[in-house]
Amino acid sequence: MELIVARHRADLVRARRGGAVALVPTMGALHEGHRTLIREARVRADQVVVSIFVNPLQFGPSEDFSRYPRTFDTDLEVCRAEGADVVFHPAVEDMYDPSRQVSVSAGHMGTIVEGAVRPGHFDGVLTVVLKLFNLVRPDLAIFGQKDAQQLSLIRRMVADLDLPIEIVGAPTVREPDGLALSSRNRYLSADDRRVALALSRALRAGAAEFTVPGILAAARAELDAAGPRLGVDYLVLVDPATFAEVSESYAGPAVLAVAARIGDTRLIDNVILTLNSG
């Protein structure tokens, strides 16, 4: 079946057909990580909708909204190759009325860890995701685990607002050298990339330890070894449901998360661990 490109809300209504619908929300610049999300959606649903929309609400005034990569023609080929049925690609003015007043609040979880570094970011994420849910009306939506706090907040929104949507988290996809796939990786020079590999090394080092202090110390040592070109925003070990930092006696699932800047490029990464008390 031919790939449908829907640019307006009415186009989505016409494109919808029977059966289960899966939504894969993206900002474009699609890479292998996005391909795995589309493949997962293809397995789980009768119709796969991929949204491509660079959402201005989730960018701060000094962030990279204007230079965020926009590769729509190439993205369409990716969607076509992976068997997507519909690409939703609205203009900003179609998504946000100039008189808009109501947004989604991410609450306390939206103000900590990543939210502390990027104030308002998660309010913008949840607002656009809720709008996409209302427009596409999917039965399930698939997000990457690389954006772990985003995934947790979307699950919280779905639970708190009683949305009838299954949220599926897909594992992080990595390049052969360990760097987590990101649309922003294309900003990195060869030297920047060598520095950026400290993030995945730190996560591997932390995952090899067994105590909260040991995990954080081992990960921190790898980050420190990268030198001053790596500007670390945070390194935390958190409860995946709340993103609150865990105590030394914590037992259960945890997320070791890191964010850092290399030159003008900011990258995030994480790994899921299971901690045993004592």
Coordinates of C-alpha atoms in Angstrom, one line a residue:
M1 CA 0.0 0.0 0.0
E2 CA 1.3 3.5 -0.9
L3 CA 2.6 5.6 2.0
I4 CA 0.2 8.5 2.8
V5 CA 1.6 11.9 3.8
A6 CA -0.9 13.7 6.0
R7 CA -0.2 17.4 6.5
H8 CA -3.5 18.4 8.1
R9 CA -5.9 17.0 10.6
A10 CA -8.5 16.2 8.0
D11 CA -5.8 14.1 6.1
L12 CA -5.4 11.9 9.2
V13 CA -9.2 11.3 9.4
R14 CA -9.2 10.2 5.7
A15 CA -6.1 8.0 6.2
R16 CA -7.4 6.0 9.1
R17 CA -8.7 2.5 8.5
G18 CA -9.8 -0.3 10.7
G19 CA -7.7 -2.3 13.1
A20 CA -5.1 -1.4 15.7
V21 CA -3.2 1.8 15.1
A22 CA 0.4 2.4 16.4
L23 CA 1.9 5.8 16.6
V24 CA 5.7 6.5 16.4
P25 CA 6.2 10.1 17.3
T26 CA 9.5 11.6 16.0
M27 CA 11.1 14.9 15.2
G28 CA 12.5 13.5 12.0
A29 CA 16.2 13.1 11.0
L30 CA 15.4 9.4 11.2
H31 CA 18.1 6.9 12.0
E32 CA 18.4 3.2 12.8
G33 CA 16.9 3.8 16.3
H34 CA 13.7 5.2 14.7
R35 CA 13.7 2.3 12.2
T36 CA 13.5 -0.2 15.1
L37 CA 10.5 1.8 16.5
I38 CA 8.7 1.6 13.2
R39 CA 9.5 -2.1 12.9
E40 CA 8.1 -2.8 16.4
A41 CA 5.0 -0.8 15.5
R42 CA 4.6 -2.9 12.3
V43 CA 4.6 -6.1 14.3
R44 CA 2.1 -4.9 16.8
A45 CA -0.5 -3.0 14.8
D46 CA -2.5 -3.0 11.6
Q47 CA -1.7 0.6 10.7
V48 CA 1.5 2.5 11.5
V49 CA 1.5 6.3 11.8
V50 CA 4.8 8.1 12.1
S51 CA 4.7 11.7 13.1
I52 CA 7.5 14.0 11.9
F53 CA 7.3 17.3 13.7
V54 CA 10.0 19.5 15.2
N55 CA 8.2 20.7 18.3
P56 CA 9.1 24.3 19.2
L57 CA 7.5 24.0 22.7
Q58 CA 10.2 21.6 23.9
F59 CA 13.2 23.8 23.0
G60 CA 14.5 26.5 25.3
P61 CA 15.5 29.9 23.9
S62 CA 19.2 29.0 23.7
E63 CA 18.7 25.5 22.3
D64 CA 19.1 24.1 18.8
F65 CA 15.5 24.5 17.4
S66 CA 16.6 26.5 14.4
R67 CA 19.5 24.1 13.5
Y68 CA 17.8 20.8 14.4
P69 CA 18.2 18.6 11.3
R70 CA 15.3 18.5 9.0
T71 CA 15.6 15.8 6.4
F72 CA 12.0 15.2 5.4
D73 CA 12.6 13.6 1.9
T74 CA 15.1 11.1 3.4
D75 CA 12.7 10.5 6.3
L76 CA 9.9 9.6 3.9
E77 CA 12.1 7.0 2.3
V78 CA 12.9 5.5 5.7
C79 CA 9.2 5.3 6.6
R80 CA 8.4 3.7 3.2
A81 CA 11.2 1.1 3.5
E82 CA 10.1 0.1 7.0
G83 CA 6.4 -0.3 6.1
A84 CA 4.8 2.7 7.7
D85 CA 1.3 3.5 6.4
V86 CA 1.0 7.2 7.2
V87 CA 3.4 10.0 7.9
F88 CA 1.9 13.0 9.8
H89 CA 3.9 16.1 9.0
P90 CA 2.0 19.2 10.1
A91 CA 3.2 22.8 10.1
V92 CA 3.7 24.5 13.4
E93 CA 0.6 26.8 12.8
D94 CA -1.5 23.6 12.2
M95 CA -0.4 22.1 15.5
Y96 CA -0.6 25.3 17.7
D97 CA -3.2 28.0 17.3
P98 CA -1.7 31.4 18.0
S99 CA -4.3 32.0 20.7
R100 CA -3.5 28.7 22.5
Q101 CA -3.5 29.0 26.3
V102 CA -3.6 25.5 27.7
S103 CA -0.6 23.3 28.0
V104 CA 0.2 20.1 29.9
S105 CA 2.2 20.4 33.1
A106 CA 4.8 17.6 33.7
G107 CA 4.5 18.2 37.5
H108 CA 7.4 17.7 39.9
M109 CA 9.0 14.9 37.7
G110 CA 9.3 17.4 34.9
T111 CA 11.5 19.7 37.0
I112 CA 14.2 17.3 38.1
V113 CA 17.2 15.6 36.4
E114 CA 16.8 16.5 32.7
G115 CA 14.0 18.9 33.6
A116 CA 16.3 20.8 36.0
V117 CA 18.7 21.5 33.1
R118 CA 15.9 22.2 30.6
P119 CA 13.1 24.1 32.4
G120 CA 9.8 23.6 30.7
H121 CA 11.1 21.0 28.3
F122 CA 8.8 18.2 29.5
D123 CA 5.8 20.5 29.5
G124 CA 6.4 21.0 25.8
V125 CA 6.9 17.3 25.2
L126 CA 3.8 16.2 27.0
T127 CA 1.7 18.9 25.3
V128 CA 2.7 17.8 21.8
V129 CA 2.4 14.1 22.7
L130 CA -1.1 14.6 24.0
K131 CA -2.1 16.5 20.9
L132 CA -0.7 13.7 18.7
F133 CA -2.6 11.2 20.7
N134 CA -5.9 13.1 20.3
L135 CA -5.3 13.7 16.5
V136 CA -4.0 10.2 15.6
R137 CA -6.1 8.2 18.2
P138 CA -3.7 5.3 18.4
D139 CA -4.2 2.1 20.3
L140 CA -0.5 2.1 21.2
A141 CA 2.5 4.4 20.9
I142 CA 6.2 3.5 20.8
F143 CA 9.0 5.5 22.3
G144 CA 12.8 4.9 22.7
Q145 CA 14.3 4.0 26.1
K146 CA 17.1 6.4 25.4
D147 CA 14.8 9.2 26.4
A148 CA 14.1 7.5 29.7
Q149 CA 12.6 10.4 31.6
Q150 CA 10.4 11.3 28.7
L151 CA 9.1 7.7 28.5
S152 CA 8.4 7.7 32.3
L153 CA 6.5 11.0 32.1
I154 CA 4.5 9.9 29.1
R155 CA 3.5 6.7 31.0
R156 CA 2.6 8.9 34.0
M157 CA 0.4 11.2 31.8
V158 CA -1.4 8.2 30.3
A159 CA -2.1 6.8 33.7
D160 CA -3.1 10.2 35.3
L161 CA -5.3 11.3 32.5
D162 CA -6.9 7.8 31.8
L163 CA -5.8 7.7 28.2
P164 CA -6.7 4.3 26.5
I165 CA -3.3 3.9 24.9
E166 CA -0.6 1.3 25.5
I167 CA 2.9 2.8 25.8
V168 CA 5.7 0.6 24.6
G169 CA 9.4 1.4 25.4
A170 CA 11.9 0.1 22.9
P171 CA 15.5 -0.6 23.8
T172 CA 18.2 2.0 23.0
V173 CA 20.0 1.3 19.7
R174 CA 23.7 1.9 19.6
E175 CA 26.4 2.4 17.0
P176 CA 29.2 -0.3 16.9
D177 CA 31.4 1.9 19.1
G178 CA 28.7 2.1 21.8
L179 CA 27.4 5.6 21.1
A180 CA 23.7 5.8 21.5
L181 CA 22.0 6.7 18.2
S182 CA 20.8 10.3 18.2
S183 CA 19.8 12.7 15.5
R184 CA 22.3 15.1 17.1
N185 CA 25.3 12.7 16.6
R186 CA 25.7 14.3 13.1
Y187 CA 26.8 17.5 14.8
L188 CA 29.9 15.7 16.2
S189 CA 33.4 16.1 14.7
A190 CA 35.6 13.0 14.7
D191 CA 37.4 14.4 17.9
D192 CA 34.0 15.2 19.5
R193 CA 32.9 11.7 18.9
R194 CA 35.8 10.2 20.7
V195 CA 35.1 12.4 23.7
A196 CA 31.3 11.5 23.5
L197 CA 32.1 7.8 23.9
A198 CA 32.8 8.5 27.5
L199 CA 29.1 8.4 28.1
S200 CA 28.6 4.8 27.1
R201 CA 31.8 3.8 28.8
A202 CA 30.6 5.4 32.0
L203 CA 27.3 3.5 31.8
R204 CA 29.1 0.2 31.2
A205 CA 31.5 0.8 34.1
G206 CA 28.6 1.7 36.4
A207 CA 26.6 -1.4 35.3
A208 CA 29.5 -3.6 36.3
E209 CA 29.2 -2.5 40.0
F210 CA 26.8 -3.7 42.6
T211 CA 26.2 -0.9 45.1
V212 CA 24.8 2.6 44.6
P213 CA 28.1 4.3 45.6
G214 CA 30.1 1.9 43.5
I215 CA 28.0 2.4 40.4
L216 CA 28.2 6.2 40.6
A217 CA 31.9 6.2 41.4
A218 CA 32.8 3.9 38.5
A219 CA 30.7 5.9 36.1
R220 CA 32.0 9.2 37.3
A221 CA 35.6 8.0 36.9
E222 CA 35.0 7.4 33.2
L223 CA 33.5 10.8 32.7
D224 CA 36.3 12.5 34.5
A225 CA 38.9 10.6 32.4
A226 CA 37.4 12.2 29.3
G227 CA 38.9 15.6 30.3
P228 CA 37.5 19.1 30.2
R229 CA 36.0 18.9 26.7
L230 CA 33.2 16.8 28.3
G231 CA 30.9 19.1 30.2
V232 CA 28.7 16.9 32.4
D233 CA 25.2 18.2 33.2
Y234 CA 24.4 15.3 35.5
L235 CA 25.1 11.7 36.4
V236 CA 22.3 10.1 38.5
L237 CA 20.9 6.8 39.6
V238 CA 17.1 7.1 39.8
D239 CA 13.9 5.2 40.3
P240 CA 12.5 4.8 36.8
A241 CA 8.9 5.4 38.0
T242 CA 9.6 8.8 39.6
F243 CA 13.2 9.8 38.6
A244 CA 14.0 10.5 42.2
E245 CA 17.5 9.6 43.1
V246 CA 17.8 6.2 44.9
S247 CA 19.2 5.7 48.4
E248 CA 22.1 3.4 49.1
S249 CA 19.7 0.7 50.5
Y250 CA 17.4 0.9 47.4
A251 CA 16.4 -2.4 45.8
G252 CA 14.7 -2.8 42.5
P253 CA 14.9 -1.4 39.0
A254 CA 16.9 1.8 38.5
V255 CA 18.1 4.0 35.7
L256 CA 21.7 5.2 35.5
A257 CA 21.4 8.4 33.4
V258 CA 23.9 10.8 32.1
A259 CA 23.8 14.0 30.1
A260 CA 26.8 16.0 28.8
R261 CA 27.9 18.6 26.3
I262 CA 30.7 18.2 23.8
G263 CA 31.3 21.5 22.2
D264 CA 27.8 22.8 21.0
T265 CA 26.3 19.3 21.1
R266 CA 24.4 17.9 24.0
L267 CA 23.8 14.2 24.4
I268 CA 21.9 12.0 26.8
D269 CA 22.2 8.3 27.6
N270 CA 21.1 5.7 30.2
V271 CA 21.1 2.1 31.1
I272 CA 18.5 0.1 33.1
L273 CA 19.9 -1.8 36.2
T274 CA 18.4 -4.0 38.9
L275 CA 19.7 -3.3 42.3
N276 CA 19.7 -5.7 45.3
S277 CA 19.7 -4.3 48.8
G278 CA 22.7 -5.2 50.9

